[in-house]
Backbone as numpy.savetxt, mean C-alpha at the origin, in Angstrom:
# Nx Ny Nz CAx CAy CAz Cx Cy Cz
-3.21 -7.37 27.46 -4.35 -6.81 26.78 -5.63 -7.21 27.50
-6.60 -6.33 27.50 -7.88 -6.65 28.09 -8.64 -7.59 27.16
-9.30 -8.58 27.72 -10.06 -9.50 26.87 -11.33 -8.86 26.31
-11.71 -9.29 25.11 -12.99 -8.93 24.47 -13.09 -7.47 24.03
-11.98 -6.73 23.93 -12.07 -5.36 23.42 -11.26 -5.18 22.14
-10.44 -6.15 21.77 -9.61 -6.03 20.59 -10.16 -6.90 19.45
-10.01 -6.45 18.21 -10.48 -7.27 17.09 -9.62 -8.53 16.94
-10.20 -9.53 16.31 -9.50 -10.80 16.11 -8.35 -10.61 15.13
-7.18 -11.10 15.50 -5.97 -11.01 14.69 -5.73 -12.40 14.11
-5.85 -12.55 12.80 -5.82 -13.86 12.18 -5.05 -13.84 10.86
-4.68 -15.01 10.32 -3.99 -15.07 9.02 -4.91 -14.60 7.89
-4.36 -13.82 6.98 -5.09 -13.27 5.84 -4.15 -13.27 4.64
-4.70 -13.50 3.44 -3.91 -13.40 2.21 -4.26 -12.08 1.54
-3.23 -11.27 1.26 -3.39 -10.04 0.50 -2.93 -10.30 -0.92
-3.72 -9.85 -1.91 -3.37 -10.05 -3.30 -3.35 -8.70 -4.01
-2.31 -8.46 -4.80 -2.18 -7.23 -5.56 -3.11 -7.32 -6.77
-3.97 -6.32 -6.94 -4.94 -6.32 -8.04 -4.25 -6.17 -9.39
-3.09 -5.52 -9.44 -2.41 -5.28 -10.71 -1.54 -6.44 -11.14
-0.78 -7.02 -10.23 0.18 -8.06 -10.59 -0.30 -9.46 -10.26
-1.26 -9.58 -9.37 -1.74 -10.89 -8.97 -0.89 -11.55 -7.89
0.17 -10.90 -7.48 1.04 -11.44 -6.44 0.28 -11.48 -5.12
0.42 -12.59 -4.40 -0.28 -12.75 -3.13 0.72 -13.08 -2.04
0.42 -12.64 -0.81 1.27 -12.99 0.33 0.39 -13.21 1.55
0.84 -14.12 2.38 0.13 -14.48 3.59 0.73 -13.72 4.76
-0.13 -13.08 5.53 0.30 -12.33 6.70 -0.83 -12.39 7.73
-0.70 -11.65 8.80 -1.75 -11.60 9.80 -2.35 -10.20 9.83
-3.65 -10.12 10.06 -4.34 -8.84 10.04 -5.65 -8.95 10.80
-6.24 -7.80 11.07 -7.58 -7.77 11.66 -8.64 -7.56 10.59
-8.22 -7.41 9.32 -9.15 -7.18 8.22 -10.02 -8.41 7.99
-11.25 -8.17 7.58 -12.19 -9.25 7.32 -12.59 -9.23 5.84
-12.95 -10.40 5.32 -13.38 -10.50 3.93 -14.27 -11.72 3.77
-15.24 -11.61 2.87 -16.10 -12.75 2.55 -15.43 -13.66 1.53
-14.47 -13.12 0.78 -13.75 -13.92 -0.21 -12.69 -14.76 0.47
-12.43 -15.96 -0.07 -11.41 -16.83 0.48 -10.53 -17.36 -0.64
-9.37 -17.89 -0.27 -8.45 -18.45 -1.23 -7.76 -19.66 -0.58
-7.53 -20.70 -1.38 -6.80 -21.86 -0.89 -5.32 -21.57 -1.05
-4.57 -21.66 0.03 -3.15 -21.34 0.03 -2.34 -22.60 -0.18
-1.06 -22.47 -0.48 -0.20 -23.61 -0.80 -0.01 -24.58 0.37
-0.31 -24.15 1.59 -0.17 -25.04 2.74 -1.41 -25.92 2.94
-2.40 -25.77 2.05 -3.61 -26.57 2.12 -4.74 -25.94 2.91
-4.50 -24.84 3.55 -5.53 -24.14 4.33 -6.23 -23.09 3.47
-7.42 -22.71 3.89 -8.18 -21.66 3.22 -8.15 -20.42 4.11
-7.82 -19.27 3.50 -7.69 -18.02 4.25 -8.57 -16.95 3.61
-8.97 -15.94 4.39 -9.68 -14.79 3.81 -8.78 -14.08 2.81
-9.35 -13.56 1.73 -8.60 -12.88 0.68 -8.96 -11.41 0.66
-7.94 -10.56 0.75 -8.10 -9.11 0.63 -7.37 -8.69 -0.64
-8.09 -8.08 -1.59 -7.47 -7.61 -2.82 -7.12 -6.14 -2.64
-5.83 -5.83 -2.76 -5.34 -4.46 -2.58 -5.01 -3.85 -3.93
-5.34 -2.58 -4.09 -5.05 -1.89 -5.35 -3.55 -1.76 -5.58
-2.80 -1.45 -4.54 -1.37 -1.23 -4.66 -0.66 -1.93 -3.51
0.39 -2.68 -3.83 1.28 -3.26 -2.82 2.70 -2.93 -3.24
3.67 -3.44 -2.52 5.07 -3.18 -2.88 5.43 -3.80 -4.22
4.65 -4.75 -4.71 4.91 -5.38 -6.00 4.55 -4.46 -7.17
3.63 -3.52 -6.96 3.21 -2.67 -8.07 3.39 -1.17 -7.81
3.81 -0.78 -6.62 3.98 0.64 -6.32 5.22 1.17 -7.03
5.10 2.30 -7.73 6.23 2.84 -8.49 7.49 3.08 -7.67
7.35 3.48 -6.43 8.53 3.73 -5.61 9.32 2.44 -5.39
8.64 1.35 -5.09 9.31 0.09 -4.78 9.74 -0.68 -6.02
9.10 -0.43 -7.16 9.48 -1.13 -8.39 10.57 -0.39 -9.16
10.86 0.85 -8.76 11.91 1.61 -9.43 11.43 2.37 -10.66
10.12 2.44 -10.86 9.59 3.14 -12.02 9.05 4.52 -11.68
9.35 5.01 -10.49 8.86 6.32 -10.07 9.50 7.41 -10.93
8.70 8.43 -11.25 9.20 9.55 -12.04 9.06 10.84 -11.25
10.03 11.70 -11.37 9.96 13.02 -10.76 9.56 13.97 -11.86
8.45 14.65 -11.69 7.90 15.43 -12.78 8.52 16.82 -12.90
8.36 17.68 -11.92 8.79 19.07 -12.06 9.80 19.40 -10.97
11.03 18.99 -11.16 12.05 19.26 -10.15 12.64 20.65 -10.37
13.04 20.92 -11.57 13.66 22.22 -11.87 12.59 23.29 -11.95
12.92 24.46 -11.46 12.01 25.59 -11.60 11.07 25.81 -10.44
11.13 25.02 -9.41 10.22 25.22 -8.28 10.50 26.52 -7.55
11.77 26.81 -7.33 12.13 28.05 -6.64 11.75 29.25 -7.50
12.04 29.16 -8.79 11.71 30.26 -9.69 10.20 30.49 -9.75
9.44 29.41 -9.80 7.98 29.53 -9.84 7.47 30.19 -8.56
8.02 29.81 -7.41 7.64 30.41 -6.14 7.97 31.90 -6.13
9.17 32.24 -6.61 9.59 33.65 -6.62 8.73 34.48 -7.57
8.32 33.91 -8.70 7.43 34.64 -9.61 6.07 34.89 -8.96
5.59 33.91 -8.22 4.27 34.02 -7.63 4.25 34.94 -6.41
5.26 34.81 -5.53 5.25 35.55 -4.27 6.34 36.62 -4.17
7.22 36.68 -5.16 8.28 37.66 -5.12 9.48 37.15 -4.34
10.62 37.77 -4.60 11.84 37.36 -3.93 11.90 38.00 -2.55
12.21 37.25 -1.55 12.26 37.76 -0.18 13.62 38.38 0.08
13.64 39.57 0.58 14.88 40.29 0.88 15.16 40.18 2.37
16.43 39.91 2.75 16.77 39.84 4.18 16.79 41.19 4.86
């Protein structure tokens, strides 16, 4: 990598705004907020609206709304295509 053209890659704590779950990882994101981690160090804190802890797909609470009737709705709107 060329020096002085890439952002600083450093440890950061991401916290889920809904569940409060936090995890330490590395990122180029910056924040004025900090948090004391269990290892005794202080890291920048990024609060995320959604993480794998609260996303419906990963928690198993995802719902499929209108599965049946999509083809029929399309055919009503645009007509049935004849070969």
